[in-house]
Coordinates of C-alpha atoms in Angstrom, one line a residue:
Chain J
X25 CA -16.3 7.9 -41.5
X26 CA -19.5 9.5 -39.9
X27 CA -19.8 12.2 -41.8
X28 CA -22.1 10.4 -44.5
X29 CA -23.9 12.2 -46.6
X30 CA -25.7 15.1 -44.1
X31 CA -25.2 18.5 -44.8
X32 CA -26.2 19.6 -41.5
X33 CA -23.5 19.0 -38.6
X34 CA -23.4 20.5 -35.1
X35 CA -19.8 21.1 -35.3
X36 CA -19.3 24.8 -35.1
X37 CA -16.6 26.8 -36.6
X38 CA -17.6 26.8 -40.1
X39 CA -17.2 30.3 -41.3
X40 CA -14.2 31.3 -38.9
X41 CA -11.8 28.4 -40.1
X42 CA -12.9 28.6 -43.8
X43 CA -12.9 32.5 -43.3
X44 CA -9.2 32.3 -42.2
X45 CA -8.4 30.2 -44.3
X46 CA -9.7 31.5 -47.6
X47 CA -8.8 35.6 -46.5
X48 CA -5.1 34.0 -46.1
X49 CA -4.5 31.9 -49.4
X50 CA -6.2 35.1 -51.2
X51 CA -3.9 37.2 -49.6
X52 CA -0.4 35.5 -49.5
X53 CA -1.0 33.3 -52.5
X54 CA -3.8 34.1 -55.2
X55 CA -3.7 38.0 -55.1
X56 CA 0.4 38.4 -55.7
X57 CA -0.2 35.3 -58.3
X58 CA -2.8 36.9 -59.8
X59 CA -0.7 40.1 -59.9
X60 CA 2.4 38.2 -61.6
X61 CA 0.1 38.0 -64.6
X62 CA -1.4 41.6 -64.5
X63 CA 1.8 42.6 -64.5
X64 CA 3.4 40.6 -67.2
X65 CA 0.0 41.8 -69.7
X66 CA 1.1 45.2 -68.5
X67 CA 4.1 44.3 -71.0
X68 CA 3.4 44.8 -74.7
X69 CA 3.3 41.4 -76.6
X70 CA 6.1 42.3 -79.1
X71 CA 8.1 43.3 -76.0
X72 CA 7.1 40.5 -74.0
X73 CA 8.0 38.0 -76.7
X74 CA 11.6 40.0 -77.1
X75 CA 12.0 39.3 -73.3
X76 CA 11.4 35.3 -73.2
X77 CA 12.6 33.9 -76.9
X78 CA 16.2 36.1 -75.8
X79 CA 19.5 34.1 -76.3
X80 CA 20.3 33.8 -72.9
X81 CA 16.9 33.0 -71.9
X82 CA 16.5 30.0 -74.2
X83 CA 19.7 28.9 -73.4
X84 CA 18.5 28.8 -69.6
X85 CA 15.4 27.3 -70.4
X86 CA 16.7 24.4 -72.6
X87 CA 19.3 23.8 -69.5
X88 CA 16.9 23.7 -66.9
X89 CA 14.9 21.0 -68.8
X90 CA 17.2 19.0 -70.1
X91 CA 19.0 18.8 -66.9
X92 CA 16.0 18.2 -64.9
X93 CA 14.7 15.4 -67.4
X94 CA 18.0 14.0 -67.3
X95 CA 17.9 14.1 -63.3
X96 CA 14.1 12.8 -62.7
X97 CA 14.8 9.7 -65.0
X98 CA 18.2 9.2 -62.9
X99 CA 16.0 9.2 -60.2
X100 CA 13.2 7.0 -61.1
X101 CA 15.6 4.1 -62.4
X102 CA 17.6 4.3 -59.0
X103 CA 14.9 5.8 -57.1
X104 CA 12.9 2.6 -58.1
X105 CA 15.7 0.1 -57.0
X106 CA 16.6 2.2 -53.5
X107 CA 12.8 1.8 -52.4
X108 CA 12.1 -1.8 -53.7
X109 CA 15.3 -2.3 -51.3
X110 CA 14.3 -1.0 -48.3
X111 CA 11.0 -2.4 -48.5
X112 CA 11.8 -5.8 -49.5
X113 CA 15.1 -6.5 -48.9
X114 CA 16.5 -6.8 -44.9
X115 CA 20.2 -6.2 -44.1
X116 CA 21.8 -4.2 -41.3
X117 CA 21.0 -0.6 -41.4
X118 CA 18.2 -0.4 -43.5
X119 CA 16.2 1.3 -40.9
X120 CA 19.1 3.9 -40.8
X121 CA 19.2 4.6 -44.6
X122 CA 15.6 4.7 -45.0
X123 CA 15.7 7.8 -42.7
X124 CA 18.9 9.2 -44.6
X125 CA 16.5 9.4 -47.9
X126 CA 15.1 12.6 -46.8
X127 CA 17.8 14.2 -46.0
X128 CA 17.4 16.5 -49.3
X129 CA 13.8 17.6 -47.7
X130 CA 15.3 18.7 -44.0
X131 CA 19.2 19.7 -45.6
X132 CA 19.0 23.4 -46.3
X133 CA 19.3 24.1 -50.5
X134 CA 22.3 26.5 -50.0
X135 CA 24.2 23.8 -47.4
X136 CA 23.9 21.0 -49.8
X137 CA 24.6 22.9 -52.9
X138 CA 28.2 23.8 -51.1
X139 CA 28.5 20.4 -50.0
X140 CA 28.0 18.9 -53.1
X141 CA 30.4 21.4 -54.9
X142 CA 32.8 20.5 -52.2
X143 CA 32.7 16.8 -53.0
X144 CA 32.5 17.2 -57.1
X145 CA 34.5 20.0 -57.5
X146 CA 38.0 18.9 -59.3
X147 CA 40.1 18.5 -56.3
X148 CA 37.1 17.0 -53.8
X149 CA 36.4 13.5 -52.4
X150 CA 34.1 12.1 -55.4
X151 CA 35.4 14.8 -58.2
X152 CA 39.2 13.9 -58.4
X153 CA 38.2 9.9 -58.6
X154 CA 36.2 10.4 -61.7
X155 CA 38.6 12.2 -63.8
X156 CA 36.2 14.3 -66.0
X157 CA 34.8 17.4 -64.4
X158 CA 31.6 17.6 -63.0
X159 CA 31.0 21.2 -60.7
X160 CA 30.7 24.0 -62.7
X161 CA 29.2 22.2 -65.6
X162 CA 26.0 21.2 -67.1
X163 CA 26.4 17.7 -65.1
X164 CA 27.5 19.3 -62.0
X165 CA 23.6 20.7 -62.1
X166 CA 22.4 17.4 -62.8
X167 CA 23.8 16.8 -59.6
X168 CA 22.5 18.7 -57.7
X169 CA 19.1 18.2 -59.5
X170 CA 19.2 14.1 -58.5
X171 CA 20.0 15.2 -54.9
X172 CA 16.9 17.1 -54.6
X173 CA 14.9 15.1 -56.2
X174 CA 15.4 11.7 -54.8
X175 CA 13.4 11.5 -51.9
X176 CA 9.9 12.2 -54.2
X177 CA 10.5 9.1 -56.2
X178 CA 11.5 7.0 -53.2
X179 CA 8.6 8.2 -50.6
X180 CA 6.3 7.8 -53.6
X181 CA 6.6 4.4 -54.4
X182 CA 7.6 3.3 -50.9
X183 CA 3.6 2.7 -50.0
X184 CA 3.2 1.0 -53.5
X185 CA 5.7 -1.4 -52.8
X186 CA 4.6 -2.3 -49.5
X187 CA 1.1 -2.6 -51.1
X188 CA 1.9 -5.1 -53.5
X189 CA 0.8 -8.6 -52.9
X190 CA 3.7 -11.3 -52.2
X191 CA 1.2 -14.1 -52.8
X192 CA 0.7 -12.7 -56.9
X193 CA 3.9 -12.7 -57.6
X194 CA 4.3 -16.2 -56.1
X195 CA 1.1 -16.8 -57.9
X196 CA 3.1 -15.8 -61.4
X197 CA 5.9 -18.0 -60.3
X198 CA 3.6 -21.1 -59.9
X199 CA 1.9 -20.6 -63.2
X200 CA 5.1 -20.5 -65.0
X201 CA 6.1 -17.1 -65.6
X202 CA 9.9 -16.2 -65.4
X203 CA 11.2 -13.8 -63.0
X204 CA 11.2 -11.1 -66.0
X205 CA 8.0 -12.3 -66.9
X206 CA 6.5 -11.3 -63.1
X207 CA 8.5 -8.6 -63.0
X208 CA 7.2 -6.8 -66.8
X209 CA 3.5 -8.4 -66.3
X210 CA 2.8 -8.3 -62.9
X211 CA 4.8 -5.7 -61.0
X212 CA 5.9 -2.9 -63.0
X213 CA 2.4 -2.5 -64.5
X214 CA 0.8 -2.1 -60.6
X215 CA 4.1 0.2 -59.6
X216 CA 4.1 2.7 -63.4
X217 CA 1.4 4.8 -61.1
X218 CA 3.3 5.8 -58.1
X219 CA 6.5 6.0 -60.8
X220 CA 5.1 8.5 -62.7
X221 CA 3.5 10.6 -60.3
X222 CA 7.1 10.5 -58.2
X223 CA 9.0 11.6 -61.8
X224 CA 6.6 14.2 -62.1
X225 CA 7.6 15.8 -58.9
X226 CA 11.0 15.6 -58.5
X227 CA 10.7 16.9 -62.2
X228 CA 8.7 19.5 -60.9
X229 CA 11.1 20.5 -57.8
X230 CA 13.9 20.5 -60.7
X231 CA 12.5 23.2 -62.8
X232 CA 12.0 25.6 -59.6
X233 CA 15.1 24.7 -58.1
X234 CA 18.0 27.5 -56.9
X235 CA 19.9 26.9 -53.9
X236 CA 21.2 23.9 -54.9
X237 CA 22.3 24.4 -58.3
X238 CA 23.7 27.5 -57.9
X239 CA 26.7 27.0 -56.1
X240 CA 27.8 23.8 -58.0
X241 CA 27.1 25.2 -61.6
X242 CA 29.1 28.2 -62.5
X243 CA 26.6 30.2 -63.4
X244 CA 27.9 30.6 -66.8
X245 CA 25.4 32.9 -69.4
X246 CA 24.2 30.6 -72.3
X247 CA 26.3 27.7 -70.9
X248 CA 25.3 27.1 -67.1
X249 CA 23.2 29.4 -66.1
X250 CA 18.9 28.0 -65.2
X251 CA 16.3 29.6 -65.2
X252 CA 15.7 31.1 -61.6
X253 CA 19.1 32.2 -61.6
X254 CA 18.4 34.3 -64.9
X255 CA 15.1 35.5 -63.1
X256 CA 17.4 36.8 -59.9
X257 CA 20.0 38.2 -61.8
X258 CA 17.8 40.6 -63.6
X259 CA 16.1 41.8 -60.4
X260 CA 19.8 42.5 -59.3
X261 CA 19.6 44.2 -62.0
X262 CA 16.3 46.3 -61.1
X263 CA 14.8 44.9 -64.7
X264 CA 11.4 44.2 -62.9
X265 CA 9.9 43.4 -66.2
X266 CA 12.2 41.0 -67.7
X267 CA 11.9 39.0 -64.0
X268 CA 8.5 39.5 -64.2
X269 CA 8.0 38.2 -67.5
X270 CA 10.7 35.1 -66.9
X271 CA 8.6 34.1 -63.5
X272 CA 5.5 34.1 -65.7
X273 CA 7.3 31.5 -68.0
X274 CA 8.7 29.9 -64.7
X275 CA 5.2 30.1 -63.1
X276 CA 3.1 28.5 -66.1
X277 CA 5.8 25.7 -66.0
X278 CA 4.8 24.8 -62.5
X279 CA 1.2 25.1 -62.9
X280 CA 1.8 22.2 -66.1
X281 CA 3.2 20.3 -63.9
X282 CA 0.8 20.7 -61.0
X283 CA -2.1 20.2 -63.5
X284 CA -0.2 16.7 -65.3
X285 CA 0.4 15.4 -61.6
X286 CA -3.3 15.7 -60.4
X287 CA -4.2 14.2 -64.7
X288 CA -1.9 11.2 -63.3
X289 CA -3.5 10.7 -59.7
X290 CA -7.2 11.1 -60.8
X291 CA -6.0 8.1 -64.0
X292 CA -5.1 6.5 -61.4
X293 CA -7.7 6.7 -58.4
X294 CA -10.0 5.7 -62.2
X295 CA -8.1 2.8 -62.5
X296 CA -7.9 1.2 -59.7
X297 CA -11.5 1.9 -58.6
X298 CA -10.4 4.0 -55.5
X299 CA -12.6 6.5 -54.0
Chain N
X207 CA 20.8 -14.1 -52.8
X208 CA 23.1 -12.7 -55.6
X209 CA 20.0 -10.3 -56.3
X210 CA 19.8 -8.7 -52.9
X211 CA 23.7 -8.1 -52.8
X212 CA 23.1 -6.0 -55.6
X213 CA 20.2 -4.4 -54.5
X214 CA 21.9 -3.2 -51.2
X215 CA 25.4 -2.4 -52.9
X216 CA 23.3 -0.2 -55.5
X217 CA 21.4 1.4 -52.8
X218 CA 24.1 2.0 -50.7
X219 CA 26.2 3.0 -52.8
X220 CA 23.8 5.7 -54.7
X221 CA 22.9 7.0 -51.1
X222 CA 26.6 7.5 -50.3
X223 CA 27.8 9.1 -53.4
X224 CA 24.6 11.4 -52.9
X225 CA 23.8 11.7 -49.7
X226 CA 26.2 10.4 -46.8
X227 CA 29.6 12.0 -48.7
X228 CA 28.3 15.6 -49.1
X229 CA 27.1 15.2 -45.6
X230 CA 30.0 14.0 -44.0
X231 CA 31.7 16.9 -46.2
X232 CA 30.6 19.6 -44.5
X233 CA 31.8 18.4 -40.9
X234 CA 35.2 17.7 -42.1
X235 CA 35.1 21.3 -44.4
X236 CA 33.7 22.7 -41.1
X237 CA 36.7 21.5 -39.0
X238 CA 39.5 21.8 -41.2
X239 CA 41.4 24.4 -39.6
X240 CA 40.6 22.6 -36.1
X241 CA 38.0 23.9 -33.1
X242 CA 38.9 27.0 -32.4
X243 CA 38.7 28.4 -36.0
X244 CA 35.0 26.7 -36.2
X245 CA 34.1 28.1 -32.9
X246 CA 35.2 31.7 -34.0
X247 CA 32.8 31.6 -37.0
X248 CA 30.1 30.5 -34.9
X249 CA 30.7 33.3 -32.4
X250 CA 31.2 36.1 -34.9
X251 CA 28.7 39.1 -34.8
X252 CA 27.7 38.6 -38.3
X253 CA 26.5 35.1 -38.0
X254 CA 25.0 35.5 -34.7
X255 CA 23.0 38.0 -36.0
X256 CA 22.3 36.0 -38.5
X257 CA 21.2 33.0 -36.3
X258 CA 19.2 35.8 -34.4
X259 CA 17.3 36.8 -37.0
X260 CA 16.9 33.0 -38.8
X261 CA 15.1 32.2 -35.0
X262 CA 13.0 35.2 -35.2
X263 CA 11.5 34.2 -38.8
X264 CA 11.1 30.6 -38.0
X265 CA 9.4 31.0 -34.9
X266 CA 6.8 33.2 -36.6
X267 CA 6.5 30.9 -39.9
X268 CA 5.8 28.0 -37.3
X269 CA 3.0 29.8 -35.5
X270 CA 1.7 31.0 -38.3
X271 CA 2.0 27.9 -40.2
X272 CA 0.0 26.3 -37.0
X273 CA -2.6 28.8 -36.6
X274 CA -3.3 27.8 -41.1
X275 CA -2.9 24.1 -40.3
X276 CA -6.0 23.7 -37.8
X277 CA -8.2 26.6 -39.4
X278 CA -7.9 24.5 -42.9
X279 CA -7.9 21.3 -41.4
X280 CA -11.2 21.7 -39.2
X281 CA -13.1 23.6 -42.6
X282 CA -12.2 21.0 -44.7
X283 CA -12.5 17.9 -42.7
X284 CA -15.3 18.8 -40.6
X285 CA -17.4 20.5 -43.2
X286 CA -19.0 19.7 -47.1
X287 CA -18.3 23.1 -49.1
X288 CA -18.4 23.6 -53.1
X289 CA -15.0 24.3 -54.1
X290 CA -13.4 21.9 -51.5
X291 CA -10.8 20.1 -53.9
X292 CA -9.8 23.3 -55.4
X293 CA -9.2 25.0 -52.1
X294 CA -6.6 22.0 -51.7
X295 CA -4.8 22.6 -54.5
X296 CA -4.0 26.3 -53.8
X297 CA -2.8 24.9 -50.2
X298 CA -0.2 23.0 -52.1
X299 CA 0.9 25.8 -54.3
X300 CA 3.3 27.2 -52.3
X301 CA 4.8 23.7 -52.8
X302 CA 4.8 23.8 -56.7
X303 CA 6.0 27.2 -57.3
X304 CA 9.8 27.9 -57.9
X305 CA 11.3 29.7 -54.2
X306 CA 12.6 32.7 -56.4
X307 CA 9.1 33.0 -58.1
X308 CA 7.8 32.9 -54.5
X309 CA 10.1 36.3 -53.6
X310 CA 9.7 37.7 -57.2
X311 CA 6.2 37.8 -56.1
X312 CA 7.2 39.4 -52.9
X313 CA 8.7 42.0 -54.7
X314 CA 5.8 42.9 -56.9
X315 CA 3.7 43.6 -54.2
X316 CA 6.1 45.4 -52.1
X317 CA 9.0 46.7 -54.1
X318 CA 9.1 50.2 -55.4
X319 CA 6.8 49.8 -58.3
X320 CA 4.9 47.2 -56.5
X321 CA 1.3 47.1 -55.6
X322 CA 1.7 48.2 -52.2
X323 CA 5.0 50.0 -52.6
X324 CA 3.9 53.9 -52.9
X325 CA 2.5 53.4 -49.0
X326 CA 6.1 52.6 -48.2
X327 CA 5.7 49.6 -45.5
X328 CA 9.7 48.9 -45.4
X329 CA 9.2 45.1 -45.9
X330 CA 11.0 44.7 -48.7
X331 CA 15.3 44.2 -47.8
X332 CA 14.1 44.1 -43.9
X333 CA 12.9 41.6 -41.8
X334 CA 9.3 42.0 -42.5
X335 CA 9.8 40.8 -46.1
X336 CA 12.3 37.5 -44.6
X337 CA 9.3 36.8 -42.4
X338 CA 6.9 37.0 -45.2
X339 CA 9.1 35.0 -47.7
X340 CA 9.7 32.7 -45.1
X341 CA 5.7 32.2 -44.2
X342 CA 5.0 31.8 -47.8
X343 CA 7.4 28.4 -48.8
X344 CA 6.1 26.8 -44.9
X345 CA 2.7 27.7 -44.0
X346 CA 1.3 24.6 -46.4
X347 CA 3.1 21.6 -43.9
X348 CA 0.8 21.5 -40.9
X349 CA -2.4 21.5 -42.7
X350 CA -0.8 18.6 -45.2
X351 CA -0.3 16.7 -41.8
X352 CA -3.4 17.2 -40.2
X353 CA -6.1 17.0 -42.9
X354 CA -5.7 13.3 -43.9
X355 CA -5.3 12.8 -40.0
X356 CA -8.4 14.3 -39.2
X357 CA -10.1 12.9 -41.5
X358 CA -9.3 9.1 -40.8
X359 CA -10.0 10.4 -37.5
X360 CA -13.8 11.5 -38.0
X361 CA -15.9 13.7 -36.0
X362 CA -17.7 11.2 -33.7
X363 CA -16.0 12.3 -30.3
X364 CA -16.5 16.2 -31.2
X365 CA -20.3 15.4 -31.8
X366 CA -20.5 13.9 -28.2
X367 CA -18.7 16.5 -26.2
X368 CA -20.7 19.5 -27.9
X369 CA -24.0 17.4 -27.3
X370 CA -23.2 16.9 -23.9
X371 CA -22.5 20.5 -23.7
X372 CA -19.2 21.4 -24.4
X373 CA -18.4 24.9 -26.5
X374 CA -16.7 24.4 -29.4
X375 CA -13.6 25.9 -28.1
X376 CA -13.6 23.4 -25.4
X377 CA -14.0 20.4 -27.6
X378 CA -11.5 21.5 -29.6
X379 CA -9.1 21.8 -26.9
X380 CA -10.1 18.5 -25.0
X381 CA -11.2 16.1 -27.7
X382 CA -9.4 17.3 -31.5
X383 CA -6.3 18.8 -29.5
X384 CA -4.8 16.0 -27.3
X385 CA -5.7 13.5 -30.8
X386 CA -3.9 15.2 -33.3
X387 CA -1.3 16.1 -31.0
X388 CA 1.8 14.1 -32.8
X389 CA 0.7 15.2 -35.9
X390 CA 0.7 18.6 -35.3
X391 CA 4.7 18.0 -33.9
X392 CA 4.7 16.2 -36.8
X393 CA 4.2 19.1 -39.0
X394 CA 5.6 21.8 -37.0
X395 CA 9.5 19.8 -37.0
X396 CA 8.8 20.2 -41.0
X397 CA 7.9 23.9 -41.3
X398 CA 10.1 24.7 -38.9
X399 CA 13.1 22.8 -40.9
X400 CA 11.9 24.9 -44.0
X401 CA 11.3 28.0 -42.5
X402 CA 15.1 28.1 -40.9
X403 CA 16.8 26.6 -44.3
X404 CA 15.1 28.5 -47.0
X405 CA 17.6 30.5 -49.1
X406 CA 15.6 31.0 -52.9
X407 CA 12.5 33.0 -52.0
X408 CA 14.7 34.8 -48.5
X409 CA 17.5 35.7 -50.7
X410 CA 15.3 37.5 -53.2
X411 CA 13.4 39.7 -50.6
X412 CA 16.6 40.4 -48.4
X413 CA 18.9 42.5 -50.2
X414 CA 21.7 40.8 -48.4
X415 CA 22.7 43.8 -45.8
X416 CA 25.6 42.1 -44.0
X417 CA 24.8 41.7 -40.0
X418 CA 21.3 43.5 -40.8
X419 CA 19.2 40.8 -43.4
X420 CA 21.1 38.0 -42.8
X421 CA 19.7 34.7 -42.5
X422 CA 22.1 31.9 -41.6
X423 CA 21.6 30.1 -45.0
X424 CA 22.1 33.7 -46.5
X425 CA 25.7 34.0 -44.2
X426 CA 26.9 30.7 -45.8
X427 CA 26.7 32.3 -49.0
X428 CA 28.0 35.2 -48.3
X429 CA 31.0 33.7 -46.4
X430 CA 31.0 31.0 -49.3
X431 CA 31.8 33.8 -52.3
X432 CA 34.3 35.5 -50.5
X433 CA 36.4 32.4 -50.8
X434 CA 35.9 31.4 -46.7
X435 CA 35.2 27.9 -47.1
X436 CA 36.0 26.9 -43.4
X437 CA 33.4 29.4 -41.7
X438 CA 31.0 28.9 -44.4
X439 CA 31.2 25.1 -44.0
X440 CA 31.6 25.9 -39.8
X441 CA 28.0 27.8 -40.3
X442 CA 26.3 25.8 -42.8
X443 CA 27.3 22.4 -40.2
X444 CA 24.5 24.3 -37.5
X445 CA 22.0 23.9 -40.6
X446 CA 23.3 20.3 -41.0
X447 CA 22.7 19.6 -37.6
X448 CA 19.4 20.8 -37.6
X449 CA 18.6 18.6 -40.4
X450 CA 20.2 15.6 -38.6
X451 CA 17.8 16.3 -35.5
X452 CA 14.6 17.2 -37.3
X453 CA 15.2 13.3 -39.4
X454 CA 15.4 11.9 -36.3
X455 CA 12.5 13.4 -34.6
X456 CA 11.0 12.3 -37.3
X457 CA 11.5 9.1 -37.7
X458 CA 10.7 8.9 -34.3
X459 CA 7.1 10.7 -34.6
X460 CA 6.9 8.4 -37.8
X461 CA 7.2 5.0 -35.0
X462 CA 4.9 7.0 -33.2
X463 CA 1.8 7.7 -35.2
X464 CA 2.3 4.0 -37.1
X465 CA 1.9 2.5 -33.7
X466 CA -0.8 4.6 -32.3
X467 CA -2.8 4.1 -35.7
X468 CA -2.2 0.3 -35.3
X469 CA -3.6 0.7 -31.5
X470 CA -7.0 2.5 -32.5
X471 CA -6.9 -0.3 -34.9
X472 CA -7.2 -2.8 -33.2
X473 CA -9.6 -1.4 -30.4
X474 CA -12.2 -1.0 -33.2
X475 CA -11.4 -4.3 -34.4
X476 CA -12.3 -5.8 -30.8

């Protein structure tokens, strides 16, 4: 707030705390991702090409995508519903629930990807009432996938929600407009921000994700088997360059997604005329 | 009326099916072959070793996660720099990139055709590369907690102290230290739940050496594949617990800072 516009402050500390701070992003961050790449053009392109357009890699890859796509847009229908409820809606417990949302963030991966196998394997609680399978398939991952990505959408558009004006919406209802009508014209187009930006990260945390999935999909080559698991296996394997060139596929995946989530927030902070 | 039935039965029920069964699963899992069987997993030398070594890493990732936090936080909410948004972006990277990327990397600096591996350092599959791995997925949470903090927060009260005559080590300690206090906590319950549960980027760097590299997330696995579902579940319910505490705590801090924010509200507002 005070800071203004000067350039001058009398607040010491400059060049130790950026000092620390940039010697340890350079040297736990920047200089091994920087060394990902050197390493992957170390590869020649024929063999590099040989490496990620494999069978069982583009099996892996079209998993991991579809089943994260499929898992985000679970998420942002009943992501969407879960927060508008525990912003708007009282009933006994709500406080309770609201906490239980981040339970994906503070459970271990590896503790709920046995738990959920547990419960969606053939003969667990939630697996023998459905009678079709669901661990150790392609859903089982999607799973697993919604788990862990639930608590983006939620936490994202929890603030939005509680943003929103009551008094427009009552203002839509005065003027005519049907619930439907309030809801397409006057909510959703103030909440698709916050929607997006919340797909786009659990979407993110799905294409990265191991722990989890692991336990509850099989791990079947060409059928089951994502992405990061392919990239582990083959360092099992000591085959530093096939990992090497898989993370670099793996790696410019997440920096998309990094770059389309910071497109979405400056839109956004455009739009609305913030900062 | 009919609409909010729905809402909460949707909710609830999507929570359950998602959340609360899989959680209540492990307990029951856990205890299936009664107390004493749970109590023998727990004490067996494997998986205290294990719990050993997970305490060791997590300890370090906190401080070091700390010591980040407030050197990033003061540079870039106490100072104009060129570069400043970008420098926030690589803080969040960590965040962004897959956990078995983050040991892959690990491995290319320190495994046998790394980088750094003809000088031989023994960090990779020992404890040196857990606590690395480990730093690397949770050094990022205490500077995301402090630097919107200090910078709703301003610089007003520093600028007295060190013009009244206070060194900047004292102001820091007097004036920025007892203000960001809950935050800090704040962050540290985060890392710290990251640091002790991380399995991707650990598992790559370990080399899973039974009562030697063994984190307890690690030990579940283990214990998991060779078909001993009721220690694995009796081990992987300390991890549970751990997530039940750190949710409360925060949701406590949560109460916390809302109300203190509300309180330096209103005083500026009077």
């Amino acid at each position: 707030m005070a800071r203004g516009n000067k350039n001058a402050t009398i607040i010491p500390g400059f060049g130790l705390t950026l000092g620390v701070t940039v010697a340890w992003l350079s040297a736990l961050v920047l200089v091994p991702l920087v060394l990902l790449f050197v390493r992957t053009t170390a590869l020649s392109w024929p063999k590099f090409v040989e490496i990620v357009t494999d069978e069982r890699a583009v099996a892996s890859y079209k998993l991991t995508l579809g089943c994260a796509l499929a898992a985000a847009s679970l998420n942002a229908v009943m992501g969407s519903i879960i927060a508008w409820t525990l912003v708007r809606v009282e009933f006994p417990g709500r406080r309770l629930l609201d906490a239980v949302v981040d339970l994906p963030f503070a459970l271990p991966t590896a503790v709920s990807g046995i738990a959920l196998t547990a419960v969606y394997s053939r003969n667990g609680w939630i697996g023998q009432a459905l009678g079709f399978p669901v661990a150790f398939t392609p859903l089982g991952i999607m799973v697993a996938l919604t788990f862990i990505g639930l608590p983006f959408v939620v936490r994202t558009l929890q603030p939005a929600i509680e943003d929103l004006d009551p008094g427009v919406e009552e203002a839509a209802g005065i003027l005519g407009a049907s619930r439907m009508q309030t809801f397409f014209r006057v909510i959703a187009p103030a909440l698709l921000p916050s929607l997006i930006t919340g797909f786009a990260l659990a979407f993110s945390r799905a294409l990265g994700e191991y722990g989890s999935v692991i336990f509850i999909s099989g791990n079947m080559p060409l059928r089951t088997e994502i992405t990061p698991l392919l990239i582990v296996t083959k360092l099992e394997q000591f085959d530093y360059a096939g990992a090497t060139a898989l993370g670099a596929v793996q790696l410019t995946a997440s920096f998309l997604m990094l770059f389309s989530i910071n497109l979405v927030q400056w839109w956004t902070a455009r739009k609305t005329g913030v900062r | 009326m009919k609409w909010r039935v729905l809402l909460v039965g949707l909710t609830v029920l999507f929570l359950s099916l998602f959340l609360l069964v899989p959680l209540a699963a492990i307990l029951v899992e856990a205890l299936r072959k009664g107390a004493g069987a749970y109590v023998r997993a727990l004490l067996d030398p494997d998986a205290m070793v294990a719990i050993r070594l997970t305490l060791l890493c997590a300890s370090i990732a906190v401080v070091a996660s700390v010591i980040f936090g407030i050197c990033a936080a003061w540079a870039v909410t106490r100072f104009r720099f060129p570069g400043k948004s970008l420098l926030l972006t690589f803080i969040d990277l960590p965040f962004a990139v897959s956990p078995v990327v983050a040991g892959l990397l690990m491995v290319l600096v320190f495994g046998g055709q790394g980088w750094l591996g003809p000088l031989h350092l023994g960090v990779l599959f020992a404890t040196p590369g857990i606590i690395l791995a480990t730093i690397f997925v949770s050094f990022p949470f205490v500077a995301r907690e402090l630097i919107p903090l200090m910078q709703e927060q301003g610089t007003e009260e520093e600028e007295a102290a060190l013009l009244l005559g206070a060194s900047g080590w004292q102001t820091f300690v007097r004036i920025t230290l007892p203000k960001i206090k809950w935050g800090l906590l704040y962050g540290v319950i985060l890392a710290n739940a990251r640091a002790m549960g991380e399995f991707g980027a650990v598992s790559v760097v370990s080399g899973h050496i039974r009562g030697r590299t063994n984190t307890i997330p690690l030990h579940v696995e283990i214990l998991y594949n060779e078909y001993n579902f009721v220690a694995a579940f009796a081990v992987a319910s300390l991890l549970a617990l751990l997530a039940l505490a750190t949710l409360g705590a925060k949701a406590l801090l949560e109460w916390k800072l809302r109300r203190d924010a509300e309180a330096a509200q209103r005083e500026a507002g009077a």
